[in-house]
Coordinates of C-alpha atoms in Angstrom, one line a residue:
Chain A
X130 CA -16.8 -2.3 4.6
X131 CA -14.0 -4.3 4.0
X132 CA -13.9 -4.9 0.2
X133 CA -10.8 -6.9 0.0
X134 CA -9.7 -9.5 2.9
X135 CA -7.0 -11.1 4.1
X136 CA -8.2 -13.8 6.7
X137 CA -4.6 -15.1 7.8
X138 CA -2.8 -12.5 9.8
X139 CA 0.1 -14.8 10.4
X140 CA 1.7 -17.7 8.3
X141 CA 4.8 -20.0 9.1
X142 CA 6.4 -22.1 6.9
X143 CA 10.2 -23.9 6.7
X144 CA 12.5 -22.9 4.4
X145 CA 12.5 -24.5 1.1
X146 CA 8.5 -25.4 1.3
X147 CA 5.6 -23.4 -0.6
X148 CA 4.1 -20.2 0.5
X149 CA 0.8 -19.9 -0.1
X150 CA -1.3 -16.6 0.9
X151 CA -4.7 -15.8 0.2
X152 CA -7.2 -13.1 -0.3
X153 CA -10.7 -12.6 -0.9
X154 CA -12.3 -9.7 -2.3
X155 CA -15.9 -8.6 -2.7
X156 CA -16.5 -6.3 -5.5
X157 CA -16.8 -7.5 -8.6
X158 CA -16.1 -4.4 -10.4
X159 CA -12.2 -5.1 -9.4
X160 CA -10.2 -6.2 -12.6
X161 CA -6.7 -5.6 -11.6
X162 CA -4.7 -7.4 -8.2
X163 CA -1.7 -6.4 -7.2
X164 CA 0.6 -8.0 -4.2
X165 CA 2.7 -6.0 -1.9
X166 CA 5.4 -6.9 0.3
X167 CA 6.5 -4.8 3.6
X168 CA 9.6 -5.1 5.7
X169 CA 9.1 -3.1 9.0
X170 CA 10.1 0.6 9.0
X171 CA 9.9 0.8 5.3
X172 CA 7.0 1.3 2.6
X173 CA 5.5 -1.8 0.8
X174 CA 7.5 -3.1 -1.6
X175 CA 5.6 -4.4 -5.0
X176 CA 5.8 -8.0 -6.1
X177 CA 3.7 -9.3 -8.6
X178 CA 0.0 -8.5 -10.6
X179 CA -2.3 -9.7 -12.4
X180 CA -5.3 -8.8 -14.6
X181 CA -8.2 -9.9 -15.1
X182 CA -8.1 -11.7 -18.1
X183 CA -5.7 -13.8 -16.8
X184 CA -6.2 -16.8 -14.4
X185 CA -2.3 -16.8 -13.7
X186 CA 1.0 -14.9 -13.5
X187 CA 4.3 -15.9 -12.6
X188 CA 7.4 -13.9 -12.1
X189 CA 10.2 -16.2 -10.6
X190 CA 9.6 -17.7 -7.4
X191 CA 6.4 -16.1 -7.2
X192 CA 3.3 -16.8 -8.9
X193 CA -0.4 -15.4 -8.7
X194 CA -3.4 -16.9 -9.2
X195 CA -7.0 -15.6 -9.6
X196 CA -10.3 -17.4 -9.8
X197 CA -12.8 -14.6 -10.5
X198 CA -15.9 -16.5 -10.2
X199 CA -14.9 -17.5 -6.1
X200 CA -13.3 -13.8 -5.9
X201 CA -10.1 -15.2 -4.6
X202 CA -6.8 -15.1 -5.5
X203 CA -3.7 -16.2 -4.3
X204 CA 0.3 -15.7 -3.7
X205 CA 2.1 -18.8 -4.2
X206 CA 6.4 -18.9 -3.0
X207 CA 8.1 -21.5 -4.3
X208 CA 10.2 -21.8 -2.6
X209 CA 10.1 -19.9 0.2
X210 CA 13.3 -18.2 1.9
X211 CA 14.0 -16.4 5.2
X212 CA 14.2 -13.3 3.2
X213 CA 10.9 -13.4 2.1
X214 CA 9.8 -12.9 5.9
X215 CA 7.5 -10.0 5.4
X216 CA 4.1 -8.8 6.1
X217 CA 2.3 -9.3 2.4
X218 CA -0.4 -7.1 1.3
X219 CA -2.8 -8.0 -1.7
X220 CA -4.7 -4.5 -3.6
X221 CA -7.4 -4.2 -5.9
X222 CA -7.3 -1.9 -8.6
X223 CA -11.0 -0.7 -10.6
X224 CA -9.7 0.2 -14.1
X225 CA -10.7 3.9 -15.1
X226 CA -10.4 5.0 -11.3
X227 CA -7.1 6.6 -11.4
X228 CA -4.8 4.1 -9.7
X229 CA -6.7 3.9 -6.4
X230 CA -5.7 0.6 -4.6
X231 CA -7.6 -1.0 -2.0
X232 CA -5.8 -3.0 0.1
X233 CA -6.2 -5.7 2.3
X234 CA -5.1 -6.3 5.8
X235 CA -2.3 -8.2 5.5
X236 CA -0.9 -11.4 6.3
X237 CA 2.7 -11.8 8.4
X238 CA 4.5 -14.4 6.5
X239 CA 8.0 -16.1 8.4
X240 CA 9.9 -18.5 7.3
X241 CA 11.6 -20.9 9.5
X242 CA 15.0 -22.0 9.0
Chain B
X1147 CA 10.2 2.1 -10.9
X1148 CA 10.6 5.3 -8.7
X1149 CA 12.9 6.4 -5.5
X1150 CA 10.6 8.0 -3.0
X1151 CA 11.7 9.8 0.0
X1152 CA 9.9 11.0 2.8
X1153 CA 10.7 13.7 5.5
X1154 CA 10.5 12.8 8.7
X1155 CA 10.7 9.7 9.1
X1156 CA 9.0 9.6 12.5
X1157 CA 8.0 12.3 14.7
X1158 CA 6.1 12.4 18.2
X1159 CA 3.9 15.4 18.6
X1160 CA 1.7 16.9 21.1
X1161 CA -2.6 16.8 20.6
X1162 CA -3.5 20.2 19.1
X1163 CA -0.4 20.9 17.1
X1164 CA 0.4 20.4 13.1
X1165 CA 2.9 18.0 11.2
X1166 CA 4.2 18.5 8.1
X1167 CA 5.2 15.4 5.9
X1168 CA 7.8 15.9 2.8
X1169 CA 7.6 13.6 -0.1
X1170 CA 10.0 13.7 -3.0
X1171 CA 10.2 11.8 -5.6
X1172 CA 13.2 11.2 -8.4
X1173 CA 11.4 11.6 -11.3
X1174 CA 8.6 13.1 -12.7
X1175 CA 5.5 12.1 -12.2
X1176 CA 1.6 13.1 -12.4
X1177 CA 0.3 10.8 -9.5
X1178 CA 0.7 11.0 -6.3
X1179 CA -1.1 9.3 -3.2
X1180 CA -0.9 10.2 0.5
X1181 CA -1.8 6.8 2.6
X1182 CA -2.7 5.9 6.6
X1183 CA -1.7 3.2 8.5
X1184 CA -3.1 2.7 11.9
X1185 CA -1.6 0.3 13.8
X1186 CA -2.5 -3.2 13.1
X1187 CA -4.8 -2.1 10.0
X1188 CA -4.3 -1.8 6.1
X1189 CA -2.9 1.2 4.3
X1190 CA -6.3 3.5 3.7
X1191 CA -5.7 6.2 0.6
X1192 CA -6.0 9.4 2.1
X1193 CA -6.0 11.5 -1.2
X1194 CA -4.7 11.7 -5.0
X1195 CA -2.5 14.8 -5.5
X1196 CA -2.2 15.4 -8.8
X1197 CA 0.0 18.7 -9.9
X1198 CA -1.7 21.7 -10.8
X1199 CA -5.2 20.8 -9.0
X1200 CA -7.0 20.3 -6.1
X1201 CA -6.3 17.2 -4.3
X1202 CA -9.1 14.4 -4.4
X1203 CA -9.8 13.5 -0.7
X1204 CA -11.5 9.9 0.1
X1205 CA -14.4 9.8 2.2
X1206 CA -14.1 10.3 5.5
X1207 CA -10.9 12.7 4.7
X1208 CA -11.5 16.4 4.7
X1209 CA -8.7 19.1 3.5
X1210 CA -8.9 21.3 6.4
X1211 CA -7.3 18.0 8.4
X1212 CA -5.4 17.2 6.0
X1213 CA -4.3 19.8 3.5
X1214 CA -2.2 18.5 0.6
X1215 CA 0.1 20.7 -1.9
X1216 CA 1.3 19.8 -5.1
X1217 CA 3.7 22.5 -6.1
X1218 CA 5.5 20.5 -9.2
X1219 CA 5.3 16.7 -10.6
X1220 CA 8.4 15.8 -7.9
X1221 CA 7.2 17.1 -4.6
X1222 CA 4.1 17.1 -2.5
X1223 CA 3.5 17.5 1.4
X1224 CA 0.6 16.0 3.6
X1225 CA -0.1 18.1 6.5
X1226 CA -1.7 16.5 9.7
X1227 CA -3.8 19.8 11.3
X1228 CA -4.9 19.9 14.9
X1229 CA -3.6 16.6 16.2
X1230 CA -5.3 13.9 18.4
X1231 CA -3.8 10.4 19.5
X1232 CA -5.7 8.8 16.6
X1233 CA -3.8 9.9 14.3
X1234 CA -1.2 7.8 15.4
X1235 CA 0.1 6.4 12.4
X1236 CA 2.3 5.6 9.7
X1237 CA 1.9 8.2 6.8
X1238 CA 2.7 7.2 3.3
X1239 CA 3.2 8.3 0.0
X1240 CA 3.2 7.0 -3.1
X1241 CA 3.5 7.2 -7.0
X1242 CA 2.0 6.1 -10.2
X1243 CA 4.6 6.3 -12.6
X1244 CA 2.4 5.7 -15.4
X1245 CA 4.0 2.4 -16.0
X1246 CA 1.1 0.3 -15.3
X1247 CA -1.3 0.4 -11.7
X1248 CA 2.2 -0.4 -10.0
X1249 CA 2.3 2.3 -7.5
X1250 CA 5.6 3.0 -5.8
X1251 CA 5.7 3.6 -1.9
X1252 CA 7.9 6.0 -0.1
X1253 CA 9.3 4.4 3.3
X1254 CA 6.6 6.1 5.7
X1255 CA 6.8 8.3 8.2
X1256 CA 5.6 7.1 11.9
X1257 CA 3.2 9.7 13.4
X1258 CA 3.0 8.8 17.6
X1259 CA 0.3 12.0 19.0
X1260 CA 0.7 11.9 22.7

């Protein structure tokens, strides 16, 4: 059972355009998100969160949004750079349950010169 | 945040034999989390190693396969017992530094079990 989804394996976009990666997630007793980025050969790298009680958070380039009642949120890049070709990773977090993440199955992101 | 090193960093061993993984970490911390990655699939939390007790194992996880230890709050290994090719993988650790439900990954170490 795959409680949070990443339906895109693979994104392309040109440099200097917007991002956009999503993920779905199925239990409702998530309240915290969190988005990972992974280069190969190294361990993900994190990027950005968001609560709950928040419908938005932006950090720079990045910014995530959540819509709790569609269970969705998404990674926006704006904009995007070559260096930001990565395989991304959006978690779920259940407050109260010691950390554990639940992570999705990622989505290959490359931007094109 | 946290620096996170892990020992080896990939290691190709023979079906019925034992790996152990290293993870150390620069600071002090209480959490600790051992992860799979199987090829082409997410990262699935293998256990919480928490110093001083007995690891939690997720289902479908069982200590004799995978025996953690937890000797202080900067160290931990993940042992892979008995090996098949399934356990292929990238192994992972990771840490909570008690900053927030950041958790901080180590660089992995790439399991091939011919």
């Amino acid at each position: 059972d795959q409680q949070v989804k990443q339906n895109s394996p693979s994104l392309s976009v040109q440099e200097g355009r917007i991002s956009i990666l999503n993920c779905d997630y199925t239990n409702s007793m998530f309240d915290y998100f969190l988005w990972y980025k992974k280069y190969p050969a190294e361990g993900p790298t994190f990027l950005i969160s968001i609560s709950s009680i928040k419908d938005k958070n932006e950090d720079g380039r990045f910014t995530v949004f959540l819509n709790k009642s569609a269970k969705h949120l998404s990674l926006h890049i704006v904009p995007s750079q070559p260096g930001d070709s990565a395989v991304y990773f959006c978690a779920a977090s259940v407050t109260g349950t010691a950390s554990k993440l639940t992570f999705g199955t990622g989505t290959r992101l490359q931007v094109t010169l | 945040s946290a620096v996170i090193s892990q020992k080896p960093s990939r290691d190709i061993c023979q079906r019925g034999t034992s790996l152990t993984i290293q993870c150390q970490v620069d600071s002090q911390v209480t959490m600790m989390f051992w992860y799979r990655q199987q090829p082409g699939q997410s990262l699935t939390l293998i256990a919480t190693a928490n110093q001083g007790s007995e690891a939690t194992y997720e289902s479908g996880f069982v200590i004799d396969k995978f025996p953690i230890s937890r000797p202080n709050l900067t160290f931990s290994t993940l042992t892979v017992s008995n090996m098949s090719p399934e356990d292929s993988s990238i192994y992972l650790c990771s840490v909570d530094p008690g900053q927030g439900y950041e958790q901080y990954f180590g660089p992995g170490t790439r399991l091939t079990v011919t």
